[in-house]
mmCIF file with all atom_site columns, C-alpha atoms in Angstrom:
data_model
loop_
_atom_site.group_PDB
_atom_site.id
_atom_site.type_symbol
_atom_site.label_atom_id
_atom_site.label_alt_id
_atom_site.label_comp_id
_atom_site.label_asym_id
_atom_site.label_entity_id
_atom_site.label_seq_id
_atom_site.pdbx_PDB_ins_code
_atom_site.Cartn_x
_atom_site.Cartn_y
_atom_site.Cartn_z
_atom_site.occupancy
_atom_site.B_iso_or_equiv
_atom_site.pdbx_formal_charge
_atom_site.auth_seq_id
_atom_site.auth_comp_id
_atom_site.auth_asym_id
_atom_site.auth_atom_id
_atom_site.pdbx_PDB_model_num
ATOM 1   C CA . UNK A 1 1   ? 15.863 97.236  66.239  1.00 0.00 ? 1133 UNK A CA 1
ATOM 2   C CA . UNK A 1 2   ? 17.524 95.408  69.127  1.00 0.00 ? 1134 UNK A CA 1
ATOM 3   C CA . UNK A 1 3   ? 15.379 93.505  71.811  1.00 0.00 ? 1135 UNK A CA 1
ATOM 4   C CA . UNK A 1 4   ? 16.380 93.625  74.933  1.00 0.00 ? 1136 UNK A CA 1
ATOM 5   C CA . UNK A 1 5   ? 15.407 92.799  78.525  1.00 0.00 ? 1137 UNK A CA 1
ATOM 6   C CA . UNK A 1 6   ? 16.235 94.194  82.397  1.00 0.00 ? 1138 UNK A CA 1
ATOM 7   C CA . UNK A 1 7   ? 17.052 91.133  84.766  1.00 0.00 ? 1139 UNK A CA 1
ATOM 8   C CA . UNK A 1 8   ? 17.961 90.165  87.992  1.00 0.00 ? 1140 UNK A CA 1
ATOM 9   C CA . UNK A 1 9   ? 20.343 87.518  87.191  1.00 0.00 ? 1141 UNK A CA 1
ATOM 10  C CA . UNK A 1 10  ? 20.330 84.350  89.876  1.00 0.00 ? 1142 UNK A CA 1
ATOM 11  C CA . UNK A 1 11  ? 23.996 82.738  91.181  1.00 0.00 ? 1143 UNK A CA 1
ATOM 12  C CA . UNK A 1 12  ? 24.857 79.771  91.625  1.00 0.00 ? 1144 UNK A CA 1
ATOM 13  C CA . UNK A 1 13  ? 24.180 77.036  92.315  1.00 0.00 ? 1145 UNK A CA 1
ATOM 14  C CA . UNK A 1 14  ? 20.599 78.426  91.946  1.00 0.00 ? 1146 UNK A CA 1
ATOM 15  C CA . UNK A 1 15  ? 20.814 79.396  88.381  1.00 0.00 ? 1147 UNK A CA 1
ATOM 16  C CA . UNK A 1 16  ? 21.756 76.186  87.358  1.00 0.00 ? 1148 UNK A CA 1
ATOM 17  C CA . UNK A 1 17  ? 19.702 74.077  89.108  1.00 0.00 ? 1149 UNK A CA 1
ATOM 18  C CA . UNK A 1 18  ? 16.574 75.817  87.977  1.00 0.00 ? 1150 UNK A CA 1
ATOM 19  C CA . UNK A 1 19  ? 17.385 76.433  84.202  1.00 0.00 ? 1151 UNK A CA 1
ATOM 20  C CA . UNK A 1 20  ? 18.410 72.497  84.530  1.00 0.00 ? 1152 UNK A CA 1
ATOM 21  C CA . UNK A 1 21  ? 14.973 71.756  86.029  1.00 0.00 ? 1153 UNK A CA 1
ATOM 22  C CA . UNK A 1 22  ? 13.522 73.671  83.012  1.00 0.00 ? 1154 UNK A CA 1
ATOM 23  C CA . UNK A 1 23  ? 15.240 72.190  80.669  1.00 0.00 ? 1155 UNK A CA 1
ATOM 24  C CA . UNK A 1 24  ? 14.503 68.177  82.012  1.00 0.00 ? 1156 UNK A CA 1
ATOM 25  C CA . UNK A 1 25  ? 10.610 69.142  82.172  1.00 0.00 ? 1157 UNK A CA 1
ATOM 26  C CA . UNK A 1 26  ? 10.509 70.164  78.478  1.00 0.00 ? 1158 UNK A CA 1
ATOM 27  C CA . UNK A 1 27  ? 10.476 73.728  78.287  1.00 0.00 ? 1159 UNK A CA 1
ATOM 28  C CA . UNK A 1 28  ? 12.780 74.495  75.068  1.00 0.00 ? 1160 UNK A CA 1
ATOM 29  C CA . UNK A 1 29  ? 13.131 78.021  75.540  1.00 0.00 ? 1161 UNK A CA 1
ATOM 30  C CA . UNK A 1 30  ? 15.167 77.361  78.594  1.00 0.00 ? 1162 UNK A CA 1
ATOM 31  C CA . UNK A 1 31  ? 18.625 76.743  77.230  1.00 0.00 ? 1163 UNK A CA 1
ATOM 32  C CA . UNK A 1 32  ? 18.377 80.525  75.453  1.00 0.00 ? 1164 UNK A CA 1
ATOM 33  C CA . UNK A 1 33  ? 16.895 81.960  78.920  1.00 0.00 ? 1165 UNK A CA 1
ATOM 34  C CA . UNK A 1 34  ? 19.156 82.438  81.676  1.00 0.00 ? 1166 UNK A CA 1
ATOM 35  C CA . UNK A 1 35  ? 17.891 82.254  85.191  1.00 0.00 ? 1167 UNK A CA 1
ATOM 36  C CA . UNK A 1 36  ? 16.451 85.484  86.435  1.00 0.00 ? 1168 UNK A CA 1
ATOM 37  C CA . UNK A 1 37  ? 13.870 87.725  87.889  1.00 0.00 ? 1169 UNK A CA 1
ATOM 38  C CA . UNK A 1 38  ? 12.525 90.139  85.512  1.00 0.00 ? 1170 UNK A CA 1
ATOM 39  C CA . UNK A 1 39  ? 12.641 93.693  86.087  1.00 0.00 ? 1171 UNK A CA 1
ATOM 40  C CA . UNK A 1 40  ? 11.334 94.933  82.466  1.00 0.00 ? 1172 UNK A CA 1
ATOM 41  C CA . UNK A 1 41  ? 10.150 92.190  79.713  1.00 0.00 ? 1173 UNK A CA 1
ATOM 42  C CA . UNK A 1 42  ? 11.396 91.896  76.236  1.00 0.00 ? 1174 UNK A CA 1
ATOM 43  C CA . UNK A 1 43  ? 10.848 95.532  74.581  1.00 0.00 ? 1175 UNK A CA 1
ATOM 44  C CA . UNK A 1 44  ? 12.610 96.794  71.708  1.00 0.00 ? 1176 UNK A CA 1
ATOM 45  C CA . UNK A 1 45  ? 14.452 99.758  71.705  1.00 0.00 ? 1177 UNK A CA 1
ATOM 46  C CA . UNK A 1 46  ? 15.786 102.314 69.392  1.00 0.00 ? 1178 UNK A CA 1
ATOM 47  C CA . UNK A 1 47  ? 18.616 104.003 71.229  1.00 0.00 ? 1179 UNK A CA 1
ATOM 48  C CA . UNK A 1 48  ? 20.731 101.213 74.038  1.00 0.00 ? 1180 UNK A CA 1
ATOM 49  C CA . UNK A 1 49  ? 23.200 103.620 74.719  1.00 0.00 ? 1181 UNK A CA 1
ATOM 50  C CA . UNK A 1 50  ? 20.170 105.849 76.161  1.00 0.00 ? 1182 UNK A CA 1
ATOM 51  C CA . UNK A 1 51  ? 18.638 102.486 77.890  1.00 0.00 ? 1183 UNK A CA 1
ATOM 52  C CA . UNK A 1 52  ? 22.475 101.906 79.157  1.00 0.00 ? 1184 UNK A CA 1
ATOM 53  C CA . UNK A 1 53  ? 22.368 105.427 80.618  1.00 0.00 ? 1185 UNK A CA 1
ATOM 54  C CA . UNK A 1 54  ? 19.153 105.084 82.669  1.00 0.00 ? 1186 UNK A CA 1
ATOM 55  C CA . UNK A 1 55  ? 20.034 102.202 83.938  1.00 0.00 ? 1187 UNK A CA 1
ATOM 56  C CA . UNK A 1 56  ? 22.986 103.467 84.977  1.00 0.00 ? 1188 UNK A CA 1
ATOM 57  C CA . UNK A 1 57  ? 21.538 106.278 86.735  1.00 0.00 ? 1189 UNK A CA 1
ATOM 58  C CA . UNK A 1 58  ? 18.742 104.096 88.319  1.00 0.00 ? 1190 UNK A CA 1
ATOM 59  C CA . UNK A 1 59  ? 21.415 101.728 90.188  1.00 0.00 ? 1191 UNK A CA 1
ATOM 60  C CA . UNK A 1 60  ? 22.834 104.585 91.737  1.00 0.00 ? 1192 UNK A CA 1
ATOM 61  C CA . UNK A 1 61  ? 20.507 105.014 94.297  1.00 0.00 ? 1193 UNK A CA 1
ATOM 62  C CA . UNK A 1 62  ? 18.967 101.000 94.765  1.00 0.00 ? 1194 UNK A CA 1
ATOM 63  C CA . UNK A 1 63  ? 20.892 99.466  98.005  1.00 0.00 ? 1195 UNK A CA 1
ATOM 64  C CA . UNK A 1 64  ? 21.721 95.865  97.639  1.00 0.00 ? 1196 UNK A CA 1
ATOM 65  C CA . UNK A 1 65  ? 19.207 93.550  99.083  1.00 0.00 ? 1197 UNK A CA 1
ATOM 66  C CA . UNK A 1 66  ? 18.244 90.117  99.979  1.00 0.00 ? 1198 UNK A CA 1
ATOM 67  C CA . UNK A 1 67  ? 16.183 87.603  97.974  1.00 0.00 ? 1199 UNK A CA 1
ATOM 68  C CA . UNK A 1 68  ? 14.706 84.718  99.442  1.00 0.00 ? 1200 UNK A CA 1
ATOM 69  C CA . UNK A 1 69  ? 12.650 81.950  97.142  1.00 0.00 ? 1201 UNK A CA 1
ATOM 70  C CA . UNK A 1 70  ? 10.888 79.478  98.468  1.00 0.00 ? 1202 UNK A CA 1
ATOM 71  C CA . UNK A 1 71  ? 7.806  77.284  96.733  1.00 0.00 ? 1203 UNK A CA 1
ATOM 72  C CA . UNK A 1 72  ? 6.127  77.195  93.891  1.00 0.00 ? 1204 UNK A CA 1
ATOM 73  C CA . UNK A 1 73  ? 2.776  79.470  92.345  1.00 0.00 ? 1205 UNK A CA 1
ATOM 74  C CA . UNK A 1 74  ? 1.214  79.684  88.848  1.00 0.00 ? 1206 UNK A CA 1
ATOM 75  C CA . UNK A 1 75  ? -0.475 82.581  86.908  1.00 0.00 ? 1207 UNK A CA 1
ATOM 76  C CA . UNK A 1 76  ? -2.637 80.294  85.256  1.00 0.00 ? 1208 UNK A CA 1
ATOM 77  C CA . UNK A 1 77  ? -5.450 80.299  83.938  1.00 0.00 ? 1209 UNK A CA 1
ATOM 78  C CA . UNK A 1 78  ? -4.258 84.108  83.104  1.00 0.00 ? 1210 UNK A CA 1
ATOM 79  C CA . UNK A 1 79  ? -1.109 82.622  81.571  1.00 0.00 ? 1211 UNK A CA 1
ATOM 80  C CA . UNK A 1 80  ? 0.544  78.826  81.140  1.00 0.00 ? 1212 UNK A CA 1
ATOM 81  C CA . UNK A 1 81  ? 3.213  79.788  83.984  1.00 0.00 ? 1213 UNK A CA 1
ATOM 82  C CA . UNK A 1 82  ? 4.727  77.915  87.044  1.00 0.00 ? 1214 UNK A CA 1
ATOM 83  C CA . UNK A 1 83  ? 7.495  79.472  88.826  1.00 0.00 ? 1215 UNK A CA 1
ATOM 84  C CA . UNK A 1 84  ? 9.367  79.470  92.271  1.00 0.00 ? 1216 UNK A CA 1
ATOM 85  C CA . UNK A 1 85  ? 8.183  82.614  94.248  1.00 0.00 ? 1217 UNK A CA 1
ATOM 86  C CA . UNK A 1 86  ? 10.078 85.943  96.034  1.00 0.00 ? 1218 UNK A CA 1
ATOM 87  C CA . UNK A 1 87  ? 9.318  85.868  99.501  1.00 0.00 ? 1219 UNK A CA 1
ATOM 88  C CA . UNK A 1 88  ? 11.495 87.869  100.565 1.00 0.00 ? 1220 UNK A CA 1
ATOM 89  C CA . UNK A 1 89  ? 12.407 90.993  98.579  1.00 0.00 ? 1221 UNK A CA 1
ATOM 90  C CA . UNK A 1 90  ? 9.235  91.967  96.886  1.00 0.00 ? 1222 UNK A CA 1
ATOM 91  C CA . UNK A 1 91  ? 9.127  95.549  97.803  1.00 0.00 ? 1223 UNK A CA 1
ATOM 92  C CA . UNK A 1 92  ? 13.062 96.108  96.787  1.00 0.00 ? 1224 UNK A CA 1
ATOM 93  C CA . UNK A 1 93  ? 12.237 94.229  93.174  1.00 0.00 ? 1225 UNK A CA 1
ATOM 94  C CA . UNK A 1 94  ? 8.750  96.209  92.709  1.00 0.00 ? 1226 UNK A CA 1
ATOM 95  C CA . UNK A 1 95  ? 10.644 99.198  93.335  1.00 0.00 ? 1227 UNK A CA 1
ATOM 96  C CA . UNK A 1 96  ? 13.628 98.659  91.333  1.00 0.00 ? 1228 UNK A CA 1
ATOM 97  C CA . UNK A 1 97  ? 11.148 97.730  88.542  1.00 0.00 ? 1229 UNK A CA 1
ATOM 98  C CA . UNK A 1 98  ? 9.198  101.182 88.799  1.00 0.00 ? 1230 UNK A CA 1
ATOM 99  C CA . UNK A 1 99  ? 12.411 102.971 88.477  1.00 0.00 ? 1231 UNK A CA 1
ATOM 100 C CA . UNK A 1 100 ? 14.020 101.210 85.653  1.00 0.00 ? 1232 UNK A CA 1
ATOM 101 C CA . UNK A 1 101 ? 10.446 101.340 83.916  1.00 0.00 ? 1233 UNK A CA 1
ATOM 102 C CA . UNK A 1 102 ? 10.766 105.105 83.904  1.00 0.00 ? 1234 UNK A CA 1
ATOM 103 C CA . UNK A 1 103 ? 12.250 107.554 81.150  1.00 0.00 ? 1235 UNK A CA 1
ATOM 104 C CA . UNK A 1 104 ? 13.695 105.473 78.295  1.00 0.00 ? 1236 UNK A CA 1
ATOM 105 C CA . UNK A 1 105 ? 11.626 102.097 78.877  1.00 0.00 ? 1237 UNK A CA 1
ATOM 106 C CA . UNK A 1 106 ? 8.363  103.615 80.161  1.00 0.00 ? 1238 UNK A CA 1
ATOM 107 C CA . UNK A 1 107 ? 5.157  101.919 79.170  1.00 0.00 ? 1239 UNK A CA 1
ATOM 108 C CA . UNK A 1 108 ? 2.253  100.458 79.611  1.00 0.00 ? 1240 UNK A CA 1
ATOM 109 C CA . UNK A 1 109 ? 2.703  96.505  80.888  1.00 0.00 ? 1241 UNK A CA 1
ATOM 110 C CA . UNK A 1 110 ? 0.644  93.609  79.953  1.00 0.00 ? 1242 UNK A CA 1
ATOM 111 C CA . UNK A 1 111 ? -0.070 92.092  83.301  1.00 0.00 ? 1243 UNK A CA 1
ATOM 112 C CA . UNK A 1 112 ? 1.135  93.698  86.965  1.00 0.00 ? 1244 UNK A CA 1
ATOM 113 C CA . UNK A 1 113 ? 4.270  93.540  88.559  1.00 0.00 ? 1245 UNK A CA 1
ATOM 114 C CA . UNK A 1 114 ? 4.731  90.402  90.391  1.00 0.00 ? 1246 UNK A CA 1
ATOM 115 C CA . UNK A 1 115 ? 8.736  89.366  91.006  1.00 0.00 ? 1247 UNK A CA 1
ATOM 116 C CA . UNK A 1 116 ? 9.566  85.553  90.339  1.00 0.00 ? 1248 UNK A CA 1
ATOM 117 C CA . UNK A 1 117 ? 11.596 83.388  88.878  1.00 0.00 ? 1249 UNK A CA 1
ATOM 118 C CA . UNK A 1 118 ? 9.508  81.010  85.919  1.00 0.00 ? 1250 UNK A CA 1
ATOM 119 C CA . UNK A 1 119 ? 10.262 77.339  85.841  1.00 0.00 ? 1251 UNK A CA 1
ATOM 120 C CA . UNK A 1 120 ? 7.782  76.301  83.142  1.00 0.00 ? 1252 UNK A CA 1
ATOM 121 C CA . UNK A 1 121 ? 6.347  78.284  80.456  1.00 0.00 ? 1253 UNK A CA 1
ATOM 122 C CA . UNK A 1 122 ? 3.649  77.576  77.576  1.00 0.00 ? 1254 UNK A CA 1
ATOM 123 C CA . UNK A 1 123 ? 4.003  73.647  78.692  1.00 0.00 ? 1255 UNK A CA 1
ATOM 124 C CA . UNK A 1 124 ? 1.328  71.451  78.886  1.00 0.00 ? 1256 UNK A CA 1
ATOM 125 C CA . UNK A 1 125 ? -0.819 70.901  81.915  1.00 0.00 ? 1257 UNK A CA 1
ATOM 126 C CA . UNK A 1 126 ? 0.498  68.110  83.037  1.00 0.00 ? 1258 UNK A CA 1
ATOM 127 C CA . UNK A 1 127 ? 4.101  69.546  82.728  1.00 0.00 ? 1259 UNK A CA 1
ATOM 128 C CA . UNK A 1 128 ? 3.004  72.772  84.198  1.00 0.00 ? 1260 UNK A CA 1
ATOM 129 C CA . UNK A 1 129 ? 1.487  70.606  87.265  1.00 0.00 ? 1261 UNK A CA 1
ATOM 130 C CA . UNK A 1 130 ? 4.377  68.225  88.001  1.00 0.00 ? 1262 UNK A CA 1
ATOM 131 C CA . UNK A 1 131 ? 6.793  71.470  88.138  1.00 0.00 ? 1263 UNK A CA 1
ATOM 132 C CA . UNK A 1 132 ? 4.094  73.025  90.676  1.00 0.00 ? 1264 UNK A CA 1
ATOM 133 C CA . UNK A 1 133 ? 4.630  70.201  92.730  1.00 0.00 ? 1265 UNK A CA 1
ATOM 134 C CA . UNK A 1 134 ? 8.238  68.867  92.643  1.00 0.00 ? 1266 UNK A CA 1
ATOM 135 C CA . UNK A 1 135 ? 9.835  71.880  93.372  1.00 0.00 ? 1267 UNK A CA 1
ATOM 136 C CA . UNK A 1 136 ? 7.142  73.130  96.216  1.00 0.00 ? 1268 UNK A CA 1
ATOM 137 C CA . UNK A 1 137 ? 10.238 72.504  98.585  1.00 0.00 ? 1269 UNK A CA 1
ATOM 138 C CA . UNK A 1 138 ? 12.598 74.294  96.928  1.00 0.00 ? 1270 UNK A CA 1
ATOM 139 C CA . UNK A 1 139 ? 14.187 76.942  99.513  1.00 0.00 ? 1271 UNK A CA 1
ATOM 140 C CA . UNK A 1 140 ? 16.859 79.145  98.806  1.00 0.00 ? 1272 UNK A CA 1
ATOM 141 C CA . UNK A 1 141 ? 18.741 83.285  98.730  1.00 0.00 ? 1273 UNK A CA 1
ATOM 142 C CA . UNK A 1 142 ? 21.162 84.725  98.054  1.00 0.00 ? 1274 UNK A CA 1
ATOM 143 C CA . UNK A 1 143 ? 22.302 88.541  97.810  1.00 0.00 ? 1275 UNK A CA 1
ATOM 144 C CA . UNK A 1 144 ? 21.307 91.212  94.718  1.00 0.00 ? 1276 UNK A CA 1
ATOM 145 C CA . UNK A 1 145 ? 24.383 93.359  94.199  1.00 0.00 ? 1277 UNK A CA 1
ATOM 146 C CA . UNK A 1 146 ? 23.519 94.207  90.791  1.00 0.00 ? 1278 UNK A CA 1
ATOM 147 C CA . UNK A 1 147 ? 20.898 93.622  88.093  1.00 0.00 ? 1279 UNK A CA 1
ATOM 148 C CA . UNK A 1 148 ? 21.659 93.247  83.693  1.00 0.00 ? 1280 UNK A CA 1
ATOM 149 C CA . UNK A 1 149 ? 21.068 94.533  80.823  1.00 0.00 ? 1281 UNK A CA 1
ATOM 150 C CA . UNK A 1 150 ? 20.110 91.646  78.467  1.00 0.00 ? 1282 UNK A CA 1
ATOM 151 C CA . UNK A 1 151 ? 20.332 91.720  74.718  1.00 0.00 ? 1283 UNK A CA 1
ATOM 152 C CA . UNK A 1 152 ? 18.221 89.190  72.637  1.00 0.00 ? 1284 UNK A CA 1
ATOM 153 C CA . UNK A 1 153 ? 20.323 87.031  69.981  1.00 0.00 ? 1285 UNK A CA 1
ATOM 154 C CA . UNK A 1 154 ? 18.177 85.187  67.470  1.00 0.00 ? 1286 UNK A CA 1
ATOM 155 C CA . UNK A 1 155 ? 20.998 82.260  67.856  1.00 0.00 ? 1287 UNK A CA 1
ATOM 156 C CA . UNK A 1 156 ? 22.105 82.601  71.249  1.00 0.00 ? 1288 UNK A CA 1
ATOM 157 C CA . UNK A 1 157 ? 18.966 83.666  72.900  1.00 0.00 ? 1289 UNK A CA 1
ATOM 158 C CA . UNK A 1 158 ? 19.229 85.996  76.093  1.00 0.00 ? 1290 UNK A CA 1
ATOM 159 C CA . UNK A 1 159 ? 22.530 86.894  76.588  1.00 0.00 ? 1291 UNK A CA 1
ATOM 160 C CA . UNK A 1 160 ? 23.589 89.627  79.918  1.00 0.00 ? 1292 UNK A CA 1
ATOM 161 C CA . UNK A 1 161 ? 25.157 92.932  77.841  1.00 0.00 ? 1293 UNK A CA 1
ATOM 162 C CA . UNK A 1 162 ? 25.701 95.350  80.948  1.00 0.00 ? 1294 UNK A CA 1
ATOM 163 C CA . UNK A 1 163 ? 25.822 94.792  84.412  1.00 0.00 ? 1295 UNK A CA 1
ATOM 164 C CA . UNK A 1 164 ? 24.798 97.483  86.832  1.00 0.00 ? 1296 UNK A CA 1
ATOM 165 C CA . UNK A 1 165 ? 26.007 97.519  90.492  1.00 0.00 ? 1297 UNK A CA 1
ATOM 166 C CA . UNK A 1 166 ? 23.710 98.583  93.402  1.00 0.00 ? 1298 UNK A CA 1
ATOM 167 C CA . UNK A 1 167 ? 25.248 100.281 96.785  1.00 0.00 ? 1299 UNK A CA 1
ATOM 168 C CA . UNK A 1 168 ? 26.585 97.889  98.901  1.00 0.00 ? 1300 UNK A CA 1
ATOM 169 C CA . UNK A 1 169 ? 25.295 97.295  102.329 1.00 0.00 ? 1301 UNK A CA 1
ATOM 170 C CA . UNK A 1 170 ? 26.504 95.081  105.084 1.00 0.00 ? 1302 UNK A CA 1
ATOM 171 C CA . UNK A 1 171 ? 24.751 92.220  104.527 1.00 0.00 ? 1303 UNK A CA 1
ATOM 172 C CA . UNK A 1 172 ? 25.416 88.287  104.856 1.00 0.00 ? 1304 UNK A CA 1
ATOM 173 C CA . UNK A 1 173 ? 26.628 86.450  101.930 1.00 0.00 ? 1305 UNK A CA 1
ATOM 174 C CA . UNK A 1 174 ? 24.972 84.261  99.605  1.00 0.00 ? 1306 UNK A CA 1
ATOM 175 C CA . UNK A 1 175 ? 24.028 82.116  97.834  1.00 0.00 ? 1307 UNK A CA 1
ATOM 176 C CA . UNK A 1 176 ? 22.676 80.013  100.992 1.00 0.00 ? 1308 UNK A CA 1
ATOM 177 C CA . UNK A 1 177 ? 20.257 77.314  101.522 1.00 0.00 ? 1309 UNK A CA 1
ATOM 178 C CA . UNK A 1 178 ? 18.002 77.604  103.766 1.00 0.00 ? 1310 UNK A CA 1
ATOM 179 C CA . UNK A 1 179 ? 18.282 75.186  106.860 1.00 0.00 ? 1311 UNK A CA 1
ATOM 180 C CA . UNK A 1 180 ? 21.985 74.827  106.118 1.00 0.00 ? 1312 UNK A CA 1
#
């Protein structure tokens, strides 16, 4: 039964420079994990072509929006997690989530919603504490024009299968840094 995942996907230069950052602070599952935001967590699945179909349906009526990240906050002690957080966005990703966690990949989730992008995982302490603070500056958006359909590869890792394109709305481009 395939594994798969529903993802905002990050651009560049973002992407890189965060899954690089993971990487160089000893997380191992970073080179499998593309950067992202997650809209529904690993599940498996029966039927994609269903899954493909929802999603499909769901993207239809989501209007492109802006993310902004800026920072750094932790779930822990709940869970061994830093990350970089949405500020700006949250509503648009909590409600993208609720629809793509309807029909096909409803169910009940482990901890709430709460849009981010993780830059240390099941680290230790001190690894989860330097992340915290050396990327507490980091400062950056960009525009969400679509969001993925990821399929889990034993030997590849996370790997985007289907993208899915929102409307498109006058907006400014990104990726930008902020203060630039």
């Amino acid at each position: 039964m395939p594994t798969i995942g529903v993802s905002i996907a990050l651009p560049e230069p973002w992407a890189s420079e965060l899954q690089e950052y993971r990487t160089s602070i000893g997380d191992l599952t970073a080179s499998k994990i593309p950067t992202h935001i997650t809209l529904v967590p690993p599940t498996e699945v029966e039927d994609v072509t269903a899954i493909e179909q929802h999603l499909a349906d769901t993207s239809a009526g989501f209007a492109a929006f802006r993310i902004h990240l800026r920072s750094t906050g932790t779930f822990r002690p709940v869970s061994p997690v830093v990350f970089v957080n949405v500020v700006e966005g949250i509503a648009e990703c909590e409600q993208l989530a609720a629809a793509v966690r309807r029909g096909p990949l409803e169910g009940d989730s482990e901890f709430p919603y709460h849009p981010h992008v993780t830059i240390g995982h099941h680290l230790d302490d001190a690894a989860l504490d330097r992340a915290f603070r050396e990327l507490e500056t980091f400062d950056g958006s960009f525009i969400v024009n679509d969001f993925h359909l990821y399929v889990h590869d034993d030997d590849l890792g996370w790997r985007i299968d289907r993208s899915f394109p929102l409307e498109p709305v006058p907006l400014a481009p990104g990726p930008v840094r902020a203060g630039a």
